[in-house]
Tab-separated table of C-alpha atoms in Angstrom:
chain	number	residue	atom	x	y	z
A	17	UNK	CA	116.290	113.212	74.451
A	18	UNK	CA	119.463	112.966	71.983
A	19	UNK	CA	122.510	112.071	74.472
A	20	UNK	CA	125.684	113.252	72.645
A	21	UNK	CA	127.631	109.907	74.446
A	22	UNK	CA	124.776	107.759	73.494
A	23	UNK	CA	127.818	105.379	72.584
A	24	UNK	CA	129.011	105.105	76.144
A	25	UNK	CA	125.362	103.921	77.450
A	26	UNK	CA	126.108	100.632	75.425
A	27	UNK	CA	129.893	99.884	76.129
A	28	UNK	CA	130.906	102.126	78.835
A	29	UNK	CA	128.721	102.676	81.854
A	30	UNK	CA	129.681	105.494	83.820
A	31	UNK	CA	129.240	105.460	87.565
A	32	UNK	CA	128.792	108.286	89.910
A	33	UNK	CA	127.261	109.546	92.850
A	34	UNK	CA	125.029	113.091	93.918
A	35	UNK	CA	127.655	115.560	94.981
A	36	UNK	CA	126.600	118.451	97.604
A	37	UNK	CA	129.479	120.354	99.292
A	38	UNK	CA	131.854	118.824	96.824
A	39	UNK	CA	131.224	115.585	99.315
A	40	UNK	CA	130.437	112.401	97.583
A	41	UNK	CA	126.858	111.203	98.737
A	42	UNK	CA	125.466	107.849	98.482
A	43	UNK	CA	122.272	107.887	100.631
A	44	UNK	CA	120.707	109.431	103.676
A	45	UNK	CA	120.051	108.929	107.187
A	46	UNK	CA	115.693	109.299	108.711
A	47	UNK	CA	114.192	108.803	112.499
A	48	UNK	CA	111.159	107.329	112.791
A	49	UNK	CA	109.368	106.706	116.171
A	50	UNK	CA	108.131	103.265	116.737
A	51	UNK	CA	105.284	102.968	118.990
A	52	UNK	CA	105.243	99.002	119.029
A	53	UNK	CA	109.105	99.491	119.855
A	54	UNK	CA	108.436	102.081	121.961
A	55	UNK	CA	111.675	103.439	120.408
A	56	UNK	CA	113.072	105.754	117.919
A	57	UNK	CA	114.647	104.228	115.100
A	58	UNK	CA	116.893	105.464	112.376
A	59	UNK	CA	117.186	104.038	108.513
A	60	UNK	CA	119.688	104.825	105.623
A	61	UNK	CA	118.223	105.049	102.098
A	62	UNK	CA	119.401	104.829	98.870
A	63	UNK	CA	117.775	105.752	95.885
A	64	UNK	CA	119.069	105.020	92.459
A	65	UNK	CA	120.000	107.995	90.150
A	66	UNK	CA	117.294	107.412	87.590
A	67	UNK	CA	114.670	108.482	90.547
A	68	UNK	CA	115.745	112.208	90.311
A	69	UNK	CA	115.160	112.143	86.136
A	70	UNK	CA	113.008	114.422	85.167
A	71	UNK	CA	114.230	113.591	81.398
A	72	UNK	CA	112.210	110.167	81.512
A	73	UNK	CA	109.429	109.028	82.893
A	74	UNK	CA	109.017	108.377	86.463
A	75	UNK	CA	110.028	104.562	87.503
A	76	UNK	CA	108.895	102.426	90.288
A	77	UNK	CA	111.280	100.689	92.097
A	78	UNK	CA	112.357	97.478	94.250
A	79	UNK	CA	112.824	97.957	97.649
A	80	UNK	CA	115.626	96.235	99.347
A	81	UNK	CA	115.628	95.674	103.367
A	82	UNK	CA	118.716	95.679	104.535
A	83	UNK	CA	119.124	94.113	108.547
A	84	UNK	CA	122.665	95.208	110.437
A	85	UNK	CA	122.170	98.274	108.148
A	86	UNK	CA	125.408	100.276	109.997
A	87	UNK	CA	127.429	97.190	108.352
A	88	UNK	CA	126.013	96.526	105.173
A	89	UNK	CA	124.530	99.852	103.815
A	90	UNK	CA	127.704	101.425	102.076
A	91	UNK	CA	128.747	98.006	100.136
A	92	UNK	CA	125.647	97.148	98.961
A	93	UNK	CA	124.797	100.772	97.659
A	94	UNK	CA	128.119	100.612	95.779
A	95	UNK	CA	126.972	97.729	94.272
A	96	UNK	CA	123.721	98.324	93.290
A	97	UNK	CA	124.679	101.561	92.155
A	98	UNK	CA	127.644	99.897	89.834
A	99	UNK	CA	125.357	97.015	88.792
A	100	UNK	CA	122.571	98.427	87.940
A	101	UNK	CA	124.306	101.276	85.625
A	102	UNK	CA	125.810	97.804	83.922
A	103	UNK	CA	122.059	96.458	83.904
A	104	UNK	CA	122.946	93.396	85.972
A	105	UNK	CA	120.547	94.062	88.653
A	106	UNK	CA	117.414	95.848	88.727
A	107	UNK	CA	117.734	99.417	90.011
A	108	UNK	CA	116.143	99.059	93.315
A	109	UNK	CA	115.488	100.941	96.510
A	110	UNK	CA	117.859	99.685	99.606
A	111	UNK	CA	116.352	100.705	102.775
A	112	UNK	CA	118.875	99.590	105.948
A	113	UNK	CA	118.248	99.514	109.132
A	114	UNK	CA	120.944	99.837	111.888
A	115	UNK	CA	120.872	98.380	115.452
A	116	UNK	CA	119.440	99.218	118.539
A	117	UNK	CA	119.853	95.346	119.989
A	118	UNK	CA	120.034	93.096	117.646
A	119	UNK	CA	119.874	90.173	120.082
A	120	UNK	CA	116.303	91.498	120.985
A	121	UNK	CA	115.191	92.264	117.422
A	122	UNK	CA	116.433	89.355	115.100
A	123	UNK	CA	115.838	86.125	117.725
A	124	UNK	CA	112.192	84.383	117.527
A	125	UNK	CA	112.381	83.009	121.311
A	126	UNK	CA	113.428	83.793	124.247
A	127	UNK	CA	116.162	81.729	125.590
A	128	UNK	CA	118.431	82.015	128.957
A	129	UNK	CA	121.724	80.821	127.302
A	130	UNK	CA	122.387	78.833	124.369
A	131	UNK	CA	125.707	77.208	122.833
A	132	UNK	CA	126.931	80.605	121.347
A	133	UNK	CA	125.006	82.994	123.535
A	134	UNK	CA	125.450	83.675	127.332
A	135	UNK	CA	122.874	84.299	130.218
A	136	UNK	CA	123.539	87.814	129.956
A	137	UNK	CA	123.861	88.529	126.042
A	138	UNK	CA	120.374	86.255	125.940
A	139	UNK	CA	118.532	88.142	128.449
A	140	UNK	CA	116.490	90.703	126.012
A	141	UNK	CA	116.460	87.659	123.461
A	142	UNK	CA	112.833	86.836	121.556
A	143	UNK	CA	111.994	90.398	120.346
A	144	UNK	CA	111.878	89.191	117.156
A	145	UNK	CA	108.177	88.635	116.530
A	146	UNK	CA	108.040	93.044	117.412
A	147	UNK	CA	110.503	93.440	115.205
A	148	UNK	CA	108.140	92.433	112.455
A	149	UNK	CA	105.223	93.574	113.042
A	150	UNK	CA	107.463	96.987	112.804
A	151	UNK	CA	108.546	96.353	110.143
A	152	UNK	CA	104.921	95.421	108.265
A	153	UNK	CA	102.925	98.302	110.094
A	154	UNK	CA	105.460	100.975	110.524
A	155	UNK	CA	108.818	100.851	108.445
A	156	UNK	CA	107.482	99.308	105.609
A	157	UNK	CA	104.379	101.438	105.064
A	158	UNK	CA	106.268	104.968	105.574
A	159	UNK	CA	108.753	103.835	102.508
A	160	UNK	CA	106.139	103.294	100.969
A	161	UNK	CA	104.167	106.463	101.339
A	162	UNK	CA	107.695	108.254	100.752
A	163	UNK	CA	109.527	106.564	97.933
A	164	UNK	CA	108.491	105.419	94.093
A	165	UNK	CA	108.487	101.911	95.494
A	166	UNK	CA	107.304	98.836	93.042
A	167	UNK	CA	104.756	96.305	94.526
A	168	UNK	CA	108.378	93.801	95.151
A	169	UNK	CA	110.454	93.495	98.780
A	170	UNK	CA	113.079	91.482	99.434
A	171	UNK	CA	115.044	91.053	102.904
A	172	UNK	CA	118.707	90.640	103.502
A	173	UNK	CA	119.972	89.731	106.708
A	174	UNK	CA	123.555	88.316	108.265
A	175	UNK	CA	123.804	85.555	111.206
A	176	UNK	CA	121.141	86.310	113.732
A	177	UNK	CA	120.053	88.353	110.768
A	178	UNK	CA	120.007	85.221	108.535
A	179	UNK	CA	118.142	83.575	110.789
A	180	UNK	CA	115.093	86.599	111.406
A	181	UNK	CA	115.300	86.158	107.474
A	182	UNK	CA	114.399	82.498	107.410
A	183	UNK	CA	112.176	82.956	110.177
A	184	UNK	CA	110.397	85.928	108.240
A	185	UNK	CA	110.264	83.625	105.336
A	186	UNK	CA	108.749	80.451	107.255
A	187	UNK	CA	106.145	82.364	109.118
A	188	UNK	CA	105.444	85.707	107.390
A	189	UNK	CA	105.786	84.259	103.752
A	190	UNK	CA	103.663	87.342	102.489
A	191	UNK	CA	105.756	90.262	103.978
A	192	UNK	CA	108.998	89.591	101.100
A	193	UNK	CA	108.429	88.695	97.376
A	194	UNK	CA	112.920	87.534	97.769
A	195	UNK	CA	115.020	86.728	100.744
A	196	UNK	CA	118.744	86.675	101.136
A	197	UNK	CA	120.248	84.549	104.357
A	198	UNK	CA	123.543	84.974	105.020
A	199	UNK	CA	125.431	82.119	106.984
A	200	UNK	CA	122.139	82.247	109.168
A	201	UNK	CA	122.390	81.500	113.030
A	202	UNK	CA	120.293	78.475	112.725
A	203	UNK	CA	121.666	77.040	115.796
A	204	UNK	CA	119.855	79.203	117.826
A	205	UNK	CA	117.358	77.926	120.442
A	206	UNK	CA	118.782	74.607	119.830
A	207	UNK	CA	118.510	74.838	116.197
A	208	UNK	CA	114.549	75.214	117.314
A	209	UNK	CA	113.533	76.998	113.405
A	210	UNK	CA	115.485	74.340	111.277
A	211	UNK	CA	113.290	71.670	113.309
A	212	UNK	CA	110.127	73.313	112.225
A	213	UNK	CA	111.071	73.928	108.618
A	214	UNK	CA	109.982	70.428	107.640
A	215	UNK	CA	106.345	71.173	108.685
A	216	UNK	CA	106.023	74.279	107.330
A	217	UNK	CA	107.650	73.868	103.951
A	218	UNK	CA	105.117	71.418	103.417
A	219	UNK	CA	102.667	74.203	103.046
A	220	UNK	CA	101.531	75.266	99.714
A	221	UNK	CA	102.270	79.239	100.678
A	222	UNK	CA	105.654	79.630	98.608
A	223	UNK	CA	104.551	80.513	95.179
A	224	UNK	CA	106.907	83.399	93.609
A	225	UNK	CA	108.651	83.392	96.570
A	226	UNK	CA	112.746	83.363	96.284
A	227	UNK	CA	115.694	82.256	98.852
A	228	UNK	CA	119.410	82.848	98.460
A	229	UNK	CA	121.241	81.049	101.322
A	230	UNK	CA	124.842	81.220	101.776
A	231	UNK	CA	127.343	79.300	103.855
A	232	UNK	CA	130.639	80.244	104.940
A	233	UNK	CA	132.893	76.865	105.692
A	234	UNK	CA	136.275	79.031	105.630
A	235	UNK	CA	138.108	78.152	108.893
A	236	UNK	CA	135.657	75.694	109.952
A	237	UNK	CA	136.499	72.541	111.049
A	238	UNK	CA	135.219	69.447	108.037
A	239	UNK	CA	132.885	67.123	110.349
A	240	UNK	CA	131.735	63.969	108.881
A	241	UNK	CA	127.881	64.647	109.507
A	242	UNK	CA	127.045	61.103	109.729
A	243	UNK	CA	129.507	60.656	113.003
A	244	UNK	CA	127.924	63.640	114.357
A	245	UNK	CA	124.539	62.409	113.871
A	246	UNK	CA	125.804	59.452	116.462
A	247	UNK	CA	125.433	61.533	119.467
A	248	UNK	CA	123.276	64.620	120.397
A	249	UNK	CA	124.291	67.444	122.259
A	250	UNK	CA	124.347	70.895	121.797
A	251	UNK	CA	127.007	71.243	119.090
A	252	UNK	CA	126.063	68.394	116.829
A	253	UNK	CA	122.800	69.934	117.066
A	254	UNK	CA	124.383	73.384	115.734
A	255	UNK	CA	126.300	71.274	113.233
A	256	UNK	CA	123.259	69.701	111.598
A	257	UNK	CA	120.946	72.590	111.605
A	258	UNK	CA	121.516	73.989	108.290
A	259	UNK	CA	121.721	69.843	107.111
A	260	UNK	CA	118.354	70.170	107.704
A	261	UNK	CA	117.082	73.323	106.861
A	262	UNK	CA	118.848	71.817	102.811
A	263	UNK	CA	116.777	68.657	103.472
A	264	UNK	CA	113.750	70.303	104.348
A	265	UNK	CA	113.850	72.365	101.192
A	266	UNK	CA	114.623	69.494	99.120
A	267	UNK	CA	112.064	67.254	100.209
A	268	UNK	CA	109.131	70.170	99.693
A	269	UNK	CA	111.252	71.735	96.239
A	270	UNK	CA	107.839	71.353	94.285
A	271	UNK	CA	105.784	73.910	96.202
A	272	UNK	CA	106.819	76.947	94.274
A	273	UNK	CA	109.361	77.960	96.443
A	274	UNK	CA	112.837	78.661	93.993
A	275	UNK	CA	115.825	78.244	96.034
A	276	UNK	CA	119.508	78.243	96.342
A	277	UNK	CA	121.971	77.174	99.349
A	278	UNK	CA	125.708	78.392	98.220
A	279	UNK	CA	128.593	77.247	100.428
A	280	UNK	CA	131.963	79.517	100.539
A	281	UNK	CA	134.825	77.277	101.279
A	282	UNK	CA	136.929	79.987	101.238
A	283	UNK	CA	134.899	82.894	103.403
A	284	UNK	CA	134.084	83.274	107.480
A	285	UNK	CA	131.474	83.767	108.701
A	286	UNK	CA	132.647	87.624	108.830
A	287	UNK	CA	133.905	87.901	105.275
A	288	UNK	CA	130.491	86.300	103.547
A	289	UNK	CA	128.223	88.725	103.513
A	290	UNK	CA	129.947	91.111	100.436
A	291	UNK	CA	130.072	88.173	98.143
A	292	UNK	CA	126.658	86.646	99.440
A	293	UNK	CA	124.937	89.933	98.803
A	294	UNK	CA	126.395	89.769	95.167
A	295	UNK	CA	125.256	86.185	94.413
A	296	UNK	CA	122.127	86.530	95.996
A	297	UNK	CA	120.928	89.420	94.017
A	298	UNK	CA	122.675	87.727	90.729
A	299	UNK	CA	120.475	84.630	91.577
A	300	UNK	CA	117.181	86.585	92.454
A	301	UNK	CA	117.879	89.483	89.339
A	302	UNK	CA	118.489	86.950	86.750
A	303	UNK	CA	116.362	87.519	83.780
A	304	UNK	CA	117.699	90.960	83.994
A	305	UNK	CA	121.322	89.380	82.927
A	306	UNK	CA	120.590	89.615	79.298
A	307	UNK	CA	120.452	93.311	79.220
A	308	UNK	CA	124.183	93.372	80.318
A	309	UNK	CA	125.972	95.814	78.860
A	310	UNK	CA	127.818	92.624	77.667
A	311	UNK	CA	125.164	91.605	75.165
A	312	UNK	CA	126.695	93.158	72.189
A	313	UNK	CA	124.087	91.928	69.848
A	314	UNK	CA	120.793	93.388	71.915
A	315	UNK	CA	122.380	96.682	70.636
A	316	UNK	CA	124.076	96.941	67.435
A	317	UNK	CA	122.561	98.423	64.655
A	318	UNK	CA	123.827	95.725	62.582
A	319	UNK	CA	120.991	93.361	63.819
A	320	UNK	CA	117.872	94.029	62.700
A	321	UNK	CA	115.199	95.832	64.520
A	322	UNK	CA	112.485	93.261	64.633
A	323	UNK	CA	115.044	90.631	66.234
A	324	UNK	CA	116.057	93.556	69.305
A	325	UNK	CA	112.647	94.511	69.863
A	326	UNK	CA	111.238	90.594	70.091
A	327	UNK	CA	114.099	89.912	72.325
A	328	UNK	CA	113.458	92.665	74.244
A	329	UNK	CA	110.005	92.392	74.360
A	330	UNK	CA	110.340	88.328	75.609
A	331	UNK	CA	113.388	89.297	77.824
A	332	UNK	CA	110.979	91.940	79.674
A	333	UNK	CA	107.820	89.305	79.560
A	334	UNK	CA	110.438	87.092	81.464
A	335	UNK	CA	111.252	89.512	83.597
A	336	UNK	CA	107.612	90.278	84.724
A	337	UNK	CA	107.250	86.854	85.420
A	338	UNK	CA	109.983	86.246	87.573
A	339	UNK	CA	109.325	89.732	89.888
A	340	UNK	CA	105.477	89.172	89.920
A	341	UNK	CA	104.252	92.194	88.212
A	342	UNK	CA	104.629	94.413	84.466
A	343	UNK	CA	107.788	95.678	83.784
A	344	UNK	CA	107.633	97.833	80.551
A	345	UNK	CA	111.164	97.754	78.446
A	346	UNK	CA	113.225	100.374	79.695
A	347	UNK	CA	112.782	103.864	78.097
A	348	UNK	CA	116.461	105.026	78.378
A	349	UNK	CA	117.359	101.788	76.676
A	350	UNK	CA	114.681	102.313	73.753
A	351	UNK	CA	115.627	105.677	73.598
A	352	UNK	CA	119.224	104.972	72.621
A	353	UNK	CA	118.552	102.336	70.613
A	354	UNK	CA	116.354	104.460	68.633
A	355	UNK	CA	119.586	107.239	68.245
A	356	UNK	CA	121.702	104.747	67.297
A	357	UNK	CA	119.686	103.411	64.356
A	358	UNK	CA	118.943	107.174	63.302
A	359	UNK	CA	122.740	107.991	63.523
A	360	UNK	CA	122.879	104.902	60.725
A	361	UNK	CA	120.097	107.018	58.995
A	362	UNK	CA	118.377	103.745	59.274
A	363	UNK	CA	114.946	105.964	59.949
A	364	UNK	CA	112.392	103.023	59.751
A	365	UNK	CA	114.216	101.113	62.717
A	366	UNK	CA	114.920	104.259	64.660
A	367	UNK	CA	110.761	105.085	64.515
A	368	UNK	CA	110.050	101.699	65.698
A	369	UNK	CA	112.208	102.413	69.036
A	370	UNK	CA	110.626	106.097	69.429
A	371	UNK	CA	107.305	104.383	68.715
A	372	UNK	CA	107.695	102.071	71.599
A	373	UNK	CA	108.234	104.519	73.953
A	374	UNK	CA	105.443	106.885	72.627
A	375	UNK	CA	103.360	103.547	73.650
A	376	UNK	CA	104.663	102.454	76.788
A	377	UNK	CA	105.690	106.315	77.984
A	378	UNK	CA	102.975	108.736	76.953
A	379	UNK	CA	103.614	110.939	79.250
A	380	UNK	CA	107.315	111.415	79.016
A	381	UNK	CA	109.141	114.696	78.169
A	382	UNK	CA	111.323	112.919	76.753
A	383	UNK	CA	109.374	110.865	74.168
A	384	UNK	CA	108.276	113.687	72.019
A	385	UNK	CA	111.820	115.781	72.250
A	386	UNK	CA	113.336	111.953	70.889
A	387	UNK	CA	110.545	111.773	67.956
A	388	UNK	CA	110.856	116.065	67.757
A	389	UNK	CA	114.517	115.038	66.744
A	390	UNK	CA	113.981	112.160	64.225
A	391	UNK	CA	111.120	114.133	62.164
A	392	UNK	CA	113.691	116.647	62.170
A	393	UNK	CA	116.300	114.636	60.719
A	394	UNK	CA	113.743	113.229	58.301
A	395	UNK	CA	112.751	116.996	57.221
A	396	UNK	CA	109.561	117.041	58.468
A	397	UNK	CA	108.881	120.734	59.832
A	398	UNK	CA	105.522	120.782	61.000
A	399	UNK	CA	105.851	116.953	62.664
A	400	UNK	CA	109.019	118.134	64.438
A	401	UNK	CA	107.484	121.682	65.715
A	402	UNK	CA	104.758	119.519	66.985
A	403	UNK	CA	106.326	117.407	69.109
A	404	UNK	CA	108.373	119.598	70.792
A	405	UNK	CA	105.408	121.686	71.467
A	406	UNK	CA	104.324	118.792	73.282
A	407	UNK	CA	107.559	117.850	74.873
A	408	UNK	CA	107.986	122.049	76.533
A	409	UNK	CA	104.122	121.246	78.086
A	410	UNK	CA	105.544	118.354	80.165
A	411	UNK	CA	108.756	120.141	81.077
A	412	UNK	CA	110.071	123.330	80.143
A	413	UNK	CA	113.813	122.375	78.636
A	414	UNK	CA	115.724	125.042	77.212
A	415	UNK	CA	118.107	122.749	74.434
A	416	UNK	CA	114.306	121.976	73.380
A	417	UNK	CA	113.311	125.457	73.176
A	418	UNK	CA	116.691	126.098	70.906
A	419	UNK	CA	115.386	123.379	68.695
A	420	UNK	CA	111.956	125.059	68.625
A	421	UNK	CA	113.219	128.489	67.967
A	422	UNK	CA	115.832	127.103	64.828
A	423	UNK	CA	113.098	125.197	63.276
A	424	UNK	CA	110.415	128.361	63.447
């Protein structure tokens, strides 16, 4: 399909959102009842704009789990919806969930009181292991059944949050392919899950498995850890926990597990979670960097062919590596690259594109209106008629049916 900006895809991404009512929409609001709950629960989804495409082929997608989801949901749709039209991250699913009680739902134990927790905000504490199994038998199966989803989840939580998302990570390694902690409570039932970390991150369980943690030290107080080590109570305890979680990881780092800790010195503990979310998903997307709209040279026409497609081709391999299953090049990004080079009447290296996508996308409308278009500019009659024959039997396009009709 011949996009008359085709320009603008390279340099100028152009960001937008579904409009109804003239009301700018970025995602929408579902109930589900939960019978191991025994609640109803609500979720926000977003779904990137490429899922509603009838143009291309239909893609498979990431799906992002999103904890404190009445906090988090807008920003990181934003972002994911600005990122991934610059091809920084991978378009993905978010799915966020907002609270009920997040005391109940994010905490592992139950505890009476703890050093940031009173007797009465810890009394419904230790839900957490429900809260799961919700999540794996319920939630996570109904996206599924609903949404294009890719065989890749990854888990973002905040504070007690965090700390469901290291627990989640620790002792249901197989639920997330990624995880994103943010400033995680790990002083919580006296810093009981950094404790175990040691034991468990011995275990050989953590292939293709990736953690983002971030720390916010803005406004804290600088301790010198090895005075606080002198004396145990409560606080030094709280003080150390993450000291140990870093050690932990460190001392098991060659059991497949790929990790990061990044500490904010300028950030709260409120204030970390925007900038963590970016990171995070900048660490976990990574081999999806070099399709930035920034690398000129993956899509000038003044490089030759051969060199884009091999670097595509390896750029995509690394890709499939890194998110544990195929990725196939993009066919939007084929597509234009194959315009571009038949705009330069360079017709060889504008058939190699459109051939790609014939390979990888058979069953895309618009794979046969794109090669309808360059045997048309080549001359070729019959060829062109042919293909967009083929392209009106997988969707019925009137610009397409123009072509048809001028050519006949």
């Amino acid at each position: 399909m011949k996009k008359i900006f085709f320009l603008l895809f390279f340099l100028i991404p152009i960001i937008s959102y579904s409009q109804e009512n003239n009301d700018i929409s970025i995602g929408k609001t579902y109930k589900t009842y939960s019978k191991i709950l025994g609640e109803e629960r609500s979720y926000f989804i977003y779904l990137p704009k490429s899922a509603s495409d009838r143009i291309y082929s239909k893609q498979k997608y990431p799906v992002i789990y999103v904890l404190d989801g009445e906090e988090h949901f807008q920003g990181l749709a934003a972002m994911m919806e600005n990122m991934g039209s610059l091809r920084i991250f991978q378009e993905s699913i978010i799915v966020a969930i907002p609270n009920v009680d997040r005391i109940r739902d994010f905490t592992p134990t139950h505890i009476t009181s703890g050093i940031f927790l009173d007797s009465v905000s810890a009394k419904s504490s230790g839900g957490g292991e429900k809260f799961t199994l919700f999540l794996q038998n319920e939630l996570i199966p109904e996206i599924e059944s609903k949404y294009p989803t890719a065989p890749y989840r990854m888990l973002i939580g905040h504070s007690l949050g965090g700390l469901f998302v290291i627990n989640t990570l620790l002792k249901h390694t197989e639920l997330f392919n990624s995880y994103i902690s943010i400033d995680p409570a790990l002083w919580y039932d006296n810093s009981k899950l950094s404790k175990e970390a040691e034991n468990i991150l011995s275990d050989n369980k953590f292939k293709n498995k990736t953690l983002f943690i971030s720390v916010a030290n803005g406004f804290k107080k600088k301790l010198d850890t090895a005075e606080v080590r002198k004396t145990i109570t409560p606080f030094n305890d709280a003080v150390l926990a993450m000291d140990r979680l870093k050690s932990a990881l460190q001392r098991n780092s060659n059991k497949n597990l790929l990790w990061k800790i990044k500490y904010y010195e300028l950030e709260g503990h409120n204030t970390a979670p925007f900038i963590s979310e970016y990171d995070g998903l900048h660490y976990i997307f990574r081999d999806y960097n070099f399709l930035s709209v920034d690398n000129y040279d993956l899509f000038s026409t003044s490089v030759n062919d051969k060199t884009i497609l091999d670097s595509l081709k390896s750029g995509y391999k690394q890709i499939s590596n890194s998110m544990g299953y195929e990725i196939l090049p993009s066919e939007q990004i084929i597509n234009n690259l194959g315009y571009a080079f038949l705009r330069s009447n360079k017709f060889e290296s504008a058939y190699h594109f459109f051939e790609m996508n014939e390979i990888n996308y058979p069953h895309s409308f618009n794979v046969y209106d794109a090669l309808g278009d360059y045997h048309s500019a080549k001359g070729r009659k019959e060829e062109a008629k042919k293909n967009y024959i083929k392209a009106l039997s997988i969707l019925d396009y009137p610009p397409t049916v123009d072509k048809l009709k001028a050519l006949k």
